[in-house]
Amino acid sequence: MNPLTPSCYQRTRWLTLVGTIITQFALGSVYTWSLFNGQLASKLDAPVSQVAFSFGLLSLGLAVASSLAGKLQERFGVRRVAIGAGILMALGFWLTAHADNLMMLYLSAGIMVGLADGAGYLMTLSNCVKWFPERKGMISACAIGAYGLGSLGFKFICGALLGAVGLEQTFIIWGVAAMAMIIVGALLMRDAPVQRAAVQSAQPSRDYTLAQSVRLPQYWMLAMMFLTACMSGLYVIGIAKDIGESLVHLSTQTAASAVTVIAIANLSGRLVLGVLSDKMARIRVISLAQIISLTGMGILLFTRMNETTFFVSLACIAFSFGGTITVFPSLVSDFFGLNNLTKNYGLLYLGFGIGSVLGSLVAWVFGGFTVTFSLIMTLLVMSLLLSLTIRLPQRQPAAEPLLQRS
């Protein structure tokens, strides 16, 4: 591929950013899923808990597809994979609209939509970050912030559609709208040139392949931190309303306000910590996020909560979670290089899927919130110690594997 001229390079990378933001907004729409649990439960004559399990499968599928997206991009390119993800998402929602049993719901809304979302999410994010090696934190904040805004925007869109056209038509319209946005976004994207990302980086060349990365202790230290952040954030966010009703004795309407508090704090964490990560060491930003999350978890565990402290605790945990998943792609590139970011972060991103079910599994086995909160707080303390002691790999990776890959 011929190198781009400076003006063409600038135009191409800014168009890629716009396309990534559009795509991420559409992909983030899956986080409106709780709107549909009640109506799907009535339609399928099944308990809400069994219907809601489809979102757990979606999260797991998202994480698995994210870990494989790097290989797909290498073979087909970011544009084609993103377009395929958009088509698969629309097909998944169309099948969800016609699902008449739980297994079909799990296959369509869970596995198909989750795989589509994961195939597009991490790949387009990593590709966009590679275009802006000098602004990695800000670009991650823009892209992942758009993903968070997608859940908020589609909450109103899908809510209005449910009242106007009903459940089945809402799924079909949702799928078509998301597919159209993803395809438009994909057409604006272009694969980041490997040599350009490496040359512009202010740091020495540090490009580890996935095989090289997993042999380093730093990789698994980062994996532990990421899993803990996802477990704490996803578990508490998923049961926030229940915590408000059972532990704080709030009314159902007041407890439901937790959704708004979480959405605002989550988005704020993505923007604030993402931008901050370009101004200070990213691992210190993660340490800050861990301290904020520990504060929120401490309120849940050790205080007699009222309405105010309850919402403060949720805001701390959601802020930390949003900021952590925004900073981590750039942090991984600091440790292992930009050129293999999609693969290196993709495997680590499996912690998102594991964390999405691990908290609920622990709560189900041991019963109640307290044991799970205690486990999460212990893991947060361990992760904080890891973030304070971890150092960049000292040795440079062997050149031969990278040359073979290029």
GROMACS .gro file of C-alpha atoms in nm:
model
  406
    1MET     CA    1   0.000   0.000   0.000
    2ASN     CA    2   0.141   0.338  -0.098
    3PRO     CA    3   0.198   0.577   0.193
    4LEU     CA    4  -0.064   0.848   0.231
    5THR     CA    5   0.026   1.211   0.174
    6PRO     CA    6   0.009   1.425   0.492
    7SER     CA    7  -0.317   1.592   0.388
    8CYS     CA    8  -0.475   1.263   0.283
    9TYR     CA    9  -0.355   1.099   0.605
   10GLN     CA   10  -0.521   1.369   0.817
   11ARG     CA   11  -0.847   1.353   0.622
   12THR     CA   12  -0.857   0.973   0.631
   13ARG     CA   13  -0.799   0.942   1.004
   14TRP     CA   14  -1.060   1.204   1.093
   15LEU     CA   15  -1.313   1.033   0.866
   16THR     CA   16  -1.225   0.705   1.039
   17LEU     CA   17  -1.293   0.869   1.376
   18VAL     CA   18  -1.634   0.995   1.258
   19GLY     CA   19  -1.719   0.652   1.121
   20THR     CA   20  -1.608   0.484   1.443
   21ILE     CA   21  -1.824   0.716   1.654
   22ILE     CA   22  -2.131   0.644   1.438
   23THR     CA   23  -2.065   0.270   1.454
   24GLN     CA   24  -2.002   0.270   1.830
   25PHE     CA   25  -2.325   0.464   1.891
   26ALA     CA   26  -2.522   0.194   1.707
   27LEU     CA   27  -2.337  -0.092   1.879
   28GLY     CA   28  -2.400   0.060   2.223
   29SER     CA   29  -2.774   0.031   2.169
   30VAL     CA   30  -2.767  -0.326   2.305
   31TYR     CA   31  -2.747  -0.186   2.658
   32THR     CA   32  -3.113  -0.086   2.639
   33TRP     CA   33  -3.199  -0.456   2.671
   34SER     CA   34  -3.368  -0.427   3.012
   35LEU     CA   35  -3.652  -0.236   2.843
   36PHE     CA   36  -3.767  -0.556   2.675
   37ASN     CA   37  -3.746  -0.814   2.956
   38GLY     CA   38  -4.099  -0.763   3.085
   39GLN     CA   39  -4.274  -0.779   2.747
   40LEU     CA   40  -4.063  -1.073   2.631
   41ALA     CA   41  -4.143  -1.258   2.954
   42SER     CA   42  -4.516  -1.209   2.888
   43LYS     CA   43  -4.485  -1.311   2.523
   44LEU     CA   44  -4.284  -1.628   2.598
   45ASP     CA   45  -4.467  -1.706   2.924
   46ALA     CA   46  -4.132  -1.732   3.103
   47PRO     CA   47  -3.985  -1.579   3.421
   48VAL     CA   48  -3.807  -1.246   3.375
   49SER     CA   49  -3.489  -1.399   3.518
   50GLN     CA   50  -3.478  -1.656   3.237
   51VAL     CA   51  -3.544  -1.391   2.974
   52ALA     CA   52  -3.276  -1.165   3.122
   53PHE     CA   53  -3.024  -1.448   3.088
   54SER     CA   54  -3.016  -1.364   2.717
   55PHE     CA   55  -2.827  -1.045   2.803
   56GLY     CA   56  -2.568  -1.248   2.992
   57LEU     CA   57  -2.519  -1.456   2.677
   58LEU     CA   58  -2.498  -1.135   2.476
   59SER     CA   59  -2.220  -1.004   2.701
   60LEU     CA   60  -2.033  -1.333   2.676
   61GLY     CA   61  -2.071  -1.341   2.297
   62LEU     CA   62  -1.949  -0.982   2.281
   63ALA     CA   63  -1.632  -1.071   2.472
   64VAL     CA   64  -1.562  -1.385   2.266
   65ALA     CA   65  -1.609  -1.205   1.933
   66SER     CA   66  -1.389  -0.919   2.052
   67SER     CA   67  -1.108  -1.164   2.118
   68LEU     CA   68  -1.132  -1.295   1.761
   69ALA     CA   69  -1.184  -0.963   1.581
   70GLY     CA   70  -0.813  -0.908   1.520
   71LYS     CA   71  -0.784  -1.215   1.297
   72LEU     CA   72  -1.098  -1.113   1.105
   73GLN     CA   73  -0.960  -0.766   1.046
   74GLU     CA   74  -0.628  -0.905   0.921
   75ARG     CA   75  -0.808  -1.117   0.664
   76PHE     CA   76  -1.098  -0.895   0.555
   77GLY     CA   77  -1.019  -0.541   0.671
   78VAL     CA   78  -1.202  -0.320   0.919
   79ARG     CA   79  -1.464  -0.202   0.669
   80ARG     CA   80  -1.585  -0.545   0.559
   81VAL     CA   81  -1.590  -0.690   0.911
   82ALA     CA   82  -1.788  -0.392   1.041
   83ILE     CA   83  -2.042  -0.420   0.759
   84GLY     CA   84  -2.075  -0.793   0.830
   85ALA     CA   85  -2.130  -0.714   1.199
   86GLY     CA   86  -2.408  -0.471   1.109
   87ILE     CA   87  -2.584  -0.726   0.889
   88LEU     CA   88  -2.552  -0.999   1.155
   89MET     CA   89  -2.694  -0.763   1.419
   90ALA     CA   90  -2.997  -0.682   1.203
   91LEU     CA   91  -3.052  -1.053   1.138
   92GLY     CA   92  -3.027  -1.126   1.509
   93PHE     CA   93  -3.289  -0.865   1.595
   94TRP     CA   94  -3.516  -0.987   1.314
   95LEU     CA   95  -3.501  -1.341   1.454
   96THR     CA   96  -3.556  -1.202   1.806
   97ALA     CA   97  -3.877  -1.038   1.683
   98HIS     CA   98  -4.001  -1.380   1.570
   99ALA     CA   99  -3.868  -1.581   1.867
  100ASP     CA  100  -4.141  -1.795   2.025
  101ASN     CA  101  -3.933  -1.983   2.284
  102LEU     CA  102  -3.639  -1.919   2.515
  103MET     CA  103  -3.386  -2.120   2.313
  104MET     CA  104  -3.456  -1.914   2.001
  105LEU     CA  105  -3.427  -1.596   2.211
  106TYR     CA  106  -3.092  -1.711   2.350
  107LEU     CA  107  -2.965  -1.791   2.000
  108SER     CA  108  -3.082  -1.468   1.838
  109ALA     CA  109  -3.071  -1.193   2.101
  110GLY     CA  110  -2.796  -1.359   2.301
  111ILE     CA  111  -2.544  -1.529   2.075
  112MET     CA  112  -2.602  -1.365   1.735
  113VAL     CA  113  -2.641  -1.007   1.856
  114GLY     CA  114  -2.355  -1.055   2.104
  115LEU     CA  115  -2.118  -1.187   1.838
  116ALA     CA  116  -2.213  -0.905   1.602
  117ASP     CA  117  -2.162  -0.641   1.869
  118GLY     CA  118  -1.828  -0.784   1.975
  119ALA     CA  119  -1.699  -0.819   1.619
  120GLY     CA  120  -1.758  -0.449   1.558
  121TYR     CA  121  -1.685  -0.297   1.898
  122LEU     CA  122  -1.322  -0.371   1.982
  123MET     CA  123  -1.195  -0.391   1.625
  124THR     CA  124  -1.323  -0.045   1.523
  125LEU     CA  125  -1.209   0.104   1.855
  126SER     CA  126  -0.855  -0.037   1.828
  127ASN     CA  127  -0.827   0.061   1.463
  128CYS     CA  128  -0.926   0.418   1.544
  129VAL     CA  129  -0.678   0.442   1.831
  130LYS     CA  130  -0.400   0.332   1.593
  131TRP     CA  131  -0.475   0.631   1.370
  132PHE     CA  132  -0.413   0.870   1.662
  133PRO     CA  133  -0.107   0.741   1.854
  134GLU     CA  134  -0.050   1.088   2.000
  135ARG     CA  135  -0.408   1.116   2.136
  136LYS     CA  136  -0.490   0.760   2.237
  137GLY     CA  137  -0.676   0.852   2.555
  138MET     CA  138  -0.890   1.119   2.394
  139ILE     CA  139  -0.978   0.898   2.097
  140SER     CA  140  -1.074   0.609   2.326
  141ALA     CA  141  -1.292   0.849   2.524
  142CYS     CA  142  -1.467   0.968   2.207
  143ALA     CA  143  -1.529   0.619   2.072
  144ILE     CA  144  -1.628   0.448   2.396
  145GLY     CA  145  -1.822   0.758   2.501
  146ALA     CA  146  -2.025   0.718   2.181
  147TYR     CA  147  -2.087   0.354   2.277
  148GLY     CA  148  -2.224   0.473   2.612
  149LEU     CA  149  -2.434   0.745   2.448
  150GLY     CA  150  -2.580   0.481   2.217
  151SER     CA  151  -2.738   0.305   2.514
  152LEU     CA  152  -2.885   0.633   2.634
  153GLY     CA  153  -3.006   0.748   2.292
  154PHE     CA  154  -3.164   0.416   2.195
  155LYS     CA  155  -3.330   0.398   2.536
  156PHE     CA  156  -3.558   0.681   2.425
  157ILE     CA  157  -3.586   0.556   2.065
  158CYS     CA  158  -3.679   0.201   2.161
  159GLY     CA  159  -3.905   0.321   2.444
  160ALA     CA  160  -4.102   0.535   2.200
  161LEU     CA  161  -4.118   0.255   1.942
  162LEU     CA  162  -4.249   0.005   2.198
  163GLY     CA  163  -4.544   0.231   2.271
  164ALA     CA  164  -4.608   0.313   1.904
  165VAL     CA  165  -4.558  -0.010   1.707
  166GLY     CA  166  -4.523  -0.293   1.960
  167LEU     CA  167  -4.251  -0.541   2.053
  168GLU     CA  168  -4.190  -0.726   1.726
  169GLN     CA  169  -4.179  -0.418   1.503
  170THR     CA  170  -3.951  -0.241   1.750
  171PHE     CA  171  -3.691  -0.515   1.719
  172ILE     CA  172  -3.708  -0.504   1.339
  173ILE     CA  173  -3.679  -0.123   1.320
  174TRP     CA  174  -3.402  -0.127   1.580
  175GLY     CA  175  -3.205  -0.382   1.378
  176VAL     CA  176  -3.244  -0.193   1.050
  177ALA     CA  177  -3.149   0.140   1.209
  178ALA     CA  178  -2.842  -0.007   1.380
  179MET     CA  179  -2.734  -0.185   1.060
  180ALA     CA  180  -2.770   0.135   0.854
  181MET     CA  181  -2.561   0.335   1.102
  182ILE     CA  182  -2.292   0.067   1.120
  183ILE     CA  183  -2.265   0.041   0.742
  184VAL     CA  184  -2.245   0.420   0.701
  185GLY     CA  185  -1.978   0.431   0.972
  186ALA     CA  186  -1.786   0.143   0.815
  187LEU     CA  187  -1.774   0.313   0.475
  188LEU     CA  188  -1.595   0.607   0.637
  189MET     CA  189  -1.329   0.387   0.797
  190ARG     CA  190  -0.996   0.270   0.668
  191ASP     CA  191  -0.744   0.029   0.819
  192ALA     CA  192  -0.469   0.210   1.008
  193PRO     CA  193  -0.129   0.177   0.837
  194VAL     CA  194   0.104  -0.026   1.057
  195GLN     CA  195   0.420   0.165   0.978
  196ARG     CA  196   0.255   0.503   1.039
  197ALA     CA  197   0.135   0.407   1.385
  198ALA     CA  198   0.478   0.279   1.479
  199VAL     CA  199   0.666   0.580   1.346
  200GLN     CA  200   0.448   0.841   1.513
  201SER     CA  201   0.455   0.684   1.855
  202ALA     CA  202   0.653   0.894   2.101
  203GLN     CA  203   0.773   0.583   2.283
  204PRO     CA  204   1.035   0.334   2.166
  205SER     CA  205   0.912   0.052   1.944
  206ARG     CA  206   0.743  -0.205   2.167
  207ASP     CA  207   0.539  -0.435   1.947
  208TYR     CA  208   0.468  -0.768   2.109
  209THR     CA  209   0.265  -1.031   1.930
  210LEU     CA  210  -0.006  -1.200   2.133
  211ALA     CA  211   0.214  -1.507   2.179
  212GLN     CA  212   0.491  -1.287   2.319
  213SER     CA  213   0.257  -1.083   2.539
  214VAL     CA  214   0.099  -1.378   2.719
  215ARG     CA  215   0.444  -1.497   2.828
  216LEU     CA  216   0.495  -1.177   3.027
  217PRO     CA  217   0.368  -1.139   3.386
  218GLN     CA  218   0.253  -0.784   3.308
  219TYR     CA  219  -0.011  -0.922   3.072
  220TRP     CA  220  -0.178  -1.127   3.344
  221MET     CA  221  -0.146  -0.846   3.598
  222LEU     CA  222  -0.339  -0.623   3.359
  223ALA     CA  223  -0.589  -0.905   3.299
  224MET     CA  224  -0.651  -0.932   3.673
  225MET     CA  225  -0.712  -0.557   3.701
  226PHE     CA  226  -0.948  -0.558   3.402
  227LEU     CA  227  -1.148  -0.859   3.522
  228THR     CA  228  -1.190  -0.701   3.867
  229ALA     CA  229  -1.307  -0.369   3.721
  230CYS     CA  230  -1.559  -0.544   3.495
  231MET     CA  231  -1.686  -0.770   3.772
  232SER     CA  232  -1.742  -0.482   4.014
  233GLY     CA  233  -1.898  -0.253   3.756
  234LEU     CA  234  -2.121  -0.502   3.577
  235TYR     CA  235  -2.246  -0.676   3.891
  236VAL     CA  236  -2.338  -0.358   4.079
  237ILE     CA  237  -2.484  -0.188   3.772
  238GLY     CA  238  -2.694  -0.496   3.696
  239ILE     CA  239  -2.853  -0.513   4.043
  240ALA     CA  240  -2.853  -0.143   4.136
  241LYS     CA  241  -3.231  -0.119   4.154
  242ASP     CA  242  -3.250  -0.431   4.373
  243ILE     CA  243  -2.985  -0.292   4.610
  244GLY     CA  244  -3.185   0.027   4.647
  245GLU     CA  245  -3.505  -0.157   4.730
  246SER     CA  246  -3.369  -0.428   4.961
  247LEU     CA  247  -3.074  -0.262   5.139
  248VAL     CA  248  -3.173   0.106   5.138
  249HIS     CA  249  -3.551   0.044   5.142
  250LEU     CA  250  -3.618   0.293   4.866
  251SER     CA  251  -3.943   0.297   4.672
  252THR     CA  252  -3.941   0.125   4.333
  253GLN     CA  253  -3.961   0.458   4.154
  254THR     CA  254  -3.673   0.611   4.352
  255ALA     CA  255  -3.458   0.300   4.314
  256ALA     CA  256  -3.518   0.308   3.939
  257SER     CA  257  -3.343   0.648   3.931
  258ALA     CA  258  -3.023   0.448   3.974
  259VAL     CA  259  -3.029   0.383   3.598
  260THR     CA  260  -2.994   0.755   3.525
  261VAL     CA  261  -2.724   0.805   3.790
  262ILE     CA  262  -2.526   0.513   3.651
  263ALA     CA  263  -2.557   0.633   3.290
  264ILE     CA  264  -2.433   0.984   3.375
  265ALA     CA  265  -2.148   0.860   3.597
  266ASN     CA  266  -2.044   0.595   3.346
  267LEU     CA  267  -2.026   0.845   3.062
  268SER     CA  268  -1.845   1.098   3.284
  269GLY     CA  269  -1.584   0.838   3.377
  270ARG     CA  270  -1.522   0.758   3.012
  271LEU     CA  271  -1.471   1.122   2.918
  272VAL     CA  272  -1.285   1.248   3.226
  273LEU     CA  273  -1.046   0.957   3.277
  274GLY     CA  274  -0.999   0.908   2.903
  275VAL     CA  275  -0.882   1.267   2.853
  276LEU     CA  276  -0.680   1.256   3.178
  277SER     CA  277  -0.493   0.951   3.052
  278ASP     CA  278  -0.326   1.165   2.784
  279LYS     CA  279  -0.194   1.401   3.053
  280MET     CA  280  -0.051   1.156   3.309
  281ALA     CA  281   0.069   0.797   3.326
  282ARG     CA  282  -0.223   0.575   3.229
  283ILE     CA  283  -0.150   0.317   3.497
  284ARG     CA  284  -0.187   0.595   3.756
  285VAL     CA  285  -0.527   0.677   3.605
  286ILE     CA  286  -0.623   0.313   3.660
  287SER     CA  287  -0.501   0.339   4.020
  288LEU     CA  288  -0.721   0.646   4.066
  289ALA     CA  289  -1.020   0.460   3.919
  290GLN     CA  290  -0.957   0.169   4.158
  291ILE     CA  291  -0.951   0.402   4.460
  292ILE     CA  292  -1.280   0.560   4.349
  293SER     CA  293  -1.436   0.215   4.304
  294LEU     CA  294  -1.309   0.108   4.647
  295THR     CA  295  -1.476   0.417   4.794
  296GLY     CA  296  -1.809   0.320   4.640
  297MET     CA  297  -1.776  -0.043   4.747
  298GLY     CA  298  -1.681   0.065   5.100
  299ILE     CA  299  -2.002   0.269   5.124
  300LEU     CA  300  -2.204  -0.035   5.017
  301LEU     CA  301  -2.033  -0.263   5.268
  302PHE     CA  302  -1.959  -0.058   5.576
  303THR     CA  303  -2.215   0.223   5.607
  304ARG     CA  304  -2.582   0.246   5.689
  305MET     CA  305  -2.690   0.384   5.356
  306ASN     CA  306  -2.951   0.646   5.282
  307GLU     CA  307  -3.071   0.766   4.943
  308THR     CA  308  -2.780   1.008   4.898
  309THR     CA  309  -2.499   0.771   4.996
  310PHE     CA  310  -2.656   0.496   4.787
  311PHE     CA  311  -2.645   0.707   4.472
  312VAL     CA  312  -2.293   0.828   4.558
  313SER     CA  313  -2.172   0.469   4.585
  314LEU     CA  314  -2.327   0.378   4.249
  315ALA     CA  315  -2.178   0.688   4.088
  316CYS     CA  316  -1.829   0.598   4.217
  317ILE     CA  317  -1.847   0.242   4.086
  318ALA     CA  318  -1.999   0.339   3.747
  319PHE     CA  319  -1.750   0.626   3.703
  320SER     CA  320  -1.460   0.392   3.773
  321PHE     CA  321  -1.593   0.119   3.544
  322GLY     CA  322  -1.654   0.356   3.253
  323GLY     CA  323  -1.313   0.515   3.291
  324THR     CA  324  -1.130   0.183   3.320
  325ILE     CA  325  -1.270   0.029   3.001
  326THR     CA  326  -1.189   0.356   2.821
  327VAL     CA  327  -0.827   0.379   2.935
  328PHE     CA  328  -0.742   0.010   2.903
  329PRO     CA  329  -0.700  -0.011   2.521
  330SER     CA  330  -0.442   0.269   2.533
  331LEU     CA  331  -0.282   0.117   2.843
  332VAL     CA  332  -0.240  -0.218   2.668
  333SER     CA  333  -0.079  -0.039   2.372
  334ASP     CA  334   0.164   0.132   2.613
  335PHE     CA  335   0.275  -0.209   2.740
  336PHE     CA  336   0.265  -0.420   2.423
  337GLY     CA  337   0.253  -0.181   2.126
  338LEU     CA  338  -0.007  -0.047   1.884
  339ASN     CA  339   0.035  -0.281   1.589
  340ASN     CA  340  -0.107  -0.590   1.764
  341LEU     CA  341  -0.350  -0.403   1.989
  342THR     CA  342  -0.668  -0.571   1.862
  343LYS     CA  343  -0.531  -0.919   1.939
  344ASN     CA  344  -0.358  -0.831   2.266
  345TYR     CA  345  -0.657  -0.643   2.404
  346GLY     CA  346  -0.901  -0.890   2.249
  347LEU     CA  347  -0.788  -1.184   2.463
  348LEU     CA  348  -0.775  -0.965   2.771
  349TYR     CA  349  -1.129  -0.843   2.691
  350LEU     CA  350  -1.260  -1.190   2.770
  351GLY     CA  351  -1.249  -1.058   3.128
  352PHE     CA  352  -1.555  -0.850   3.038
  353GLY     CA  353  -1.756  -1.160   2.959
  354ILE     CA  354  -1.626  -1.352   3.260
  355GLY     CA  355  -1.685  -1.056   3.489
  356SER     CA  356  -2.041  -1.019   3.359
  357VAL     CA  357  -2.136  -1.361   3.497
  358LEU     CA  358  -1.888  -1.416   3.781
  359GLY     CA  359  -2.046  -1.170   4.025
  360SER     CA  360  -2.394  -1.312   3.969
  361LEU     CA  361  -2.260  -1.667   4.001
  362VAL     CA  362  -2.094  -1.592   4.336
  363ALA     CA  363  -2.412  -1.424   4.463
  364TRP     CA  364  -2.621  -1.721   4.351
  365VAL     CA  365  -2.391  -1.977   4.517
  366PHE     CA  366  -2.345  -1.796   4.849
  367GLY     CA  367  -2.668  -1.596   4.861
  368GLY     CA  368  -2.710  -1.224   4.920
  369PHE     CA  369  -2.505  -0.920   4.828
  370THR     CA  370  -2.258  -0.906   5.116
  371VAL     CA  371  -2.035  -1.200   5.019
  372THR     CA  372  -2.009  -1.076   4.661
  373PHE     CA  373  -1.932  -0.720   4.771
  374SER     CA  374  -1.662  -0.852   5.007
  375LEU     CA  375  -1.503  -1.059   4.730
  376ILE     CA  376  -1.509  -0.763   4.491
  377MET     CA  377  -1.351  -0.535   4.751
  378THR     CA  378  -1.076  -0.789   4.817
  379LEU     CA  379  -1.005  -0.815   4.445
  380LEU     CA  380  -1.002  -0.435   4.415
  381VAL     CA  381  -0.739  -0.407   4.690
  382MET     CA  382  -0.527  -0.671   4.516
  383SER     CA  383  -0.569  -0.492   4.182
  384LEU     CA  384  -0.469  -0.160   4.335
  385LEU     CA  385  -0.148  -0.318   4.466
  386LEU     CA  386  -0.080  -0.458   4.118
  387SER     CA  387  -0.135  -0.121   3.951
  388LEU     CA  388   0.105   0.046   4.195
  389THR     CA  389   0.382  -0.210   4.136
  390ILE     CA  390   0.352  -0.305   3.768
  391ARG     CA  391   0.624  -0.181   3.531
  392LEU     CA  392   0.662  -0.174   3.153
  393PRO     CA  393   0.837  -0.479   3.004
  394GLN     CA  394   1.211  -0.413   3.007
  395ARG     CA  395   1.318  -0.629   2.717
  396GLN     CA  396   1.225  -0.550   2.358
  397PRO     CA  397   1.038  -0.822   2.168
  398ALA     CA  398   1.225  -1.025   1.912
  399ALA     CA  399   1.199  -0.871   1.567
  400GLU     CA  400   1.153  -1.191   1.370
  401PRO     CA  401   0.788  -1.269   1.461
  402LEU     CA  402   0.682  -0.912   1.390
  403LEU     CA  403   0.854  -0.912   1.051
  404GLN     CA  404   0.685  -1.237   0.963
  405ARG     CA  405   0.348  -1.096   1.064
  406SER     CA  406   0.398  -0.775   0.865
   0.00000   0.00000   0.00000
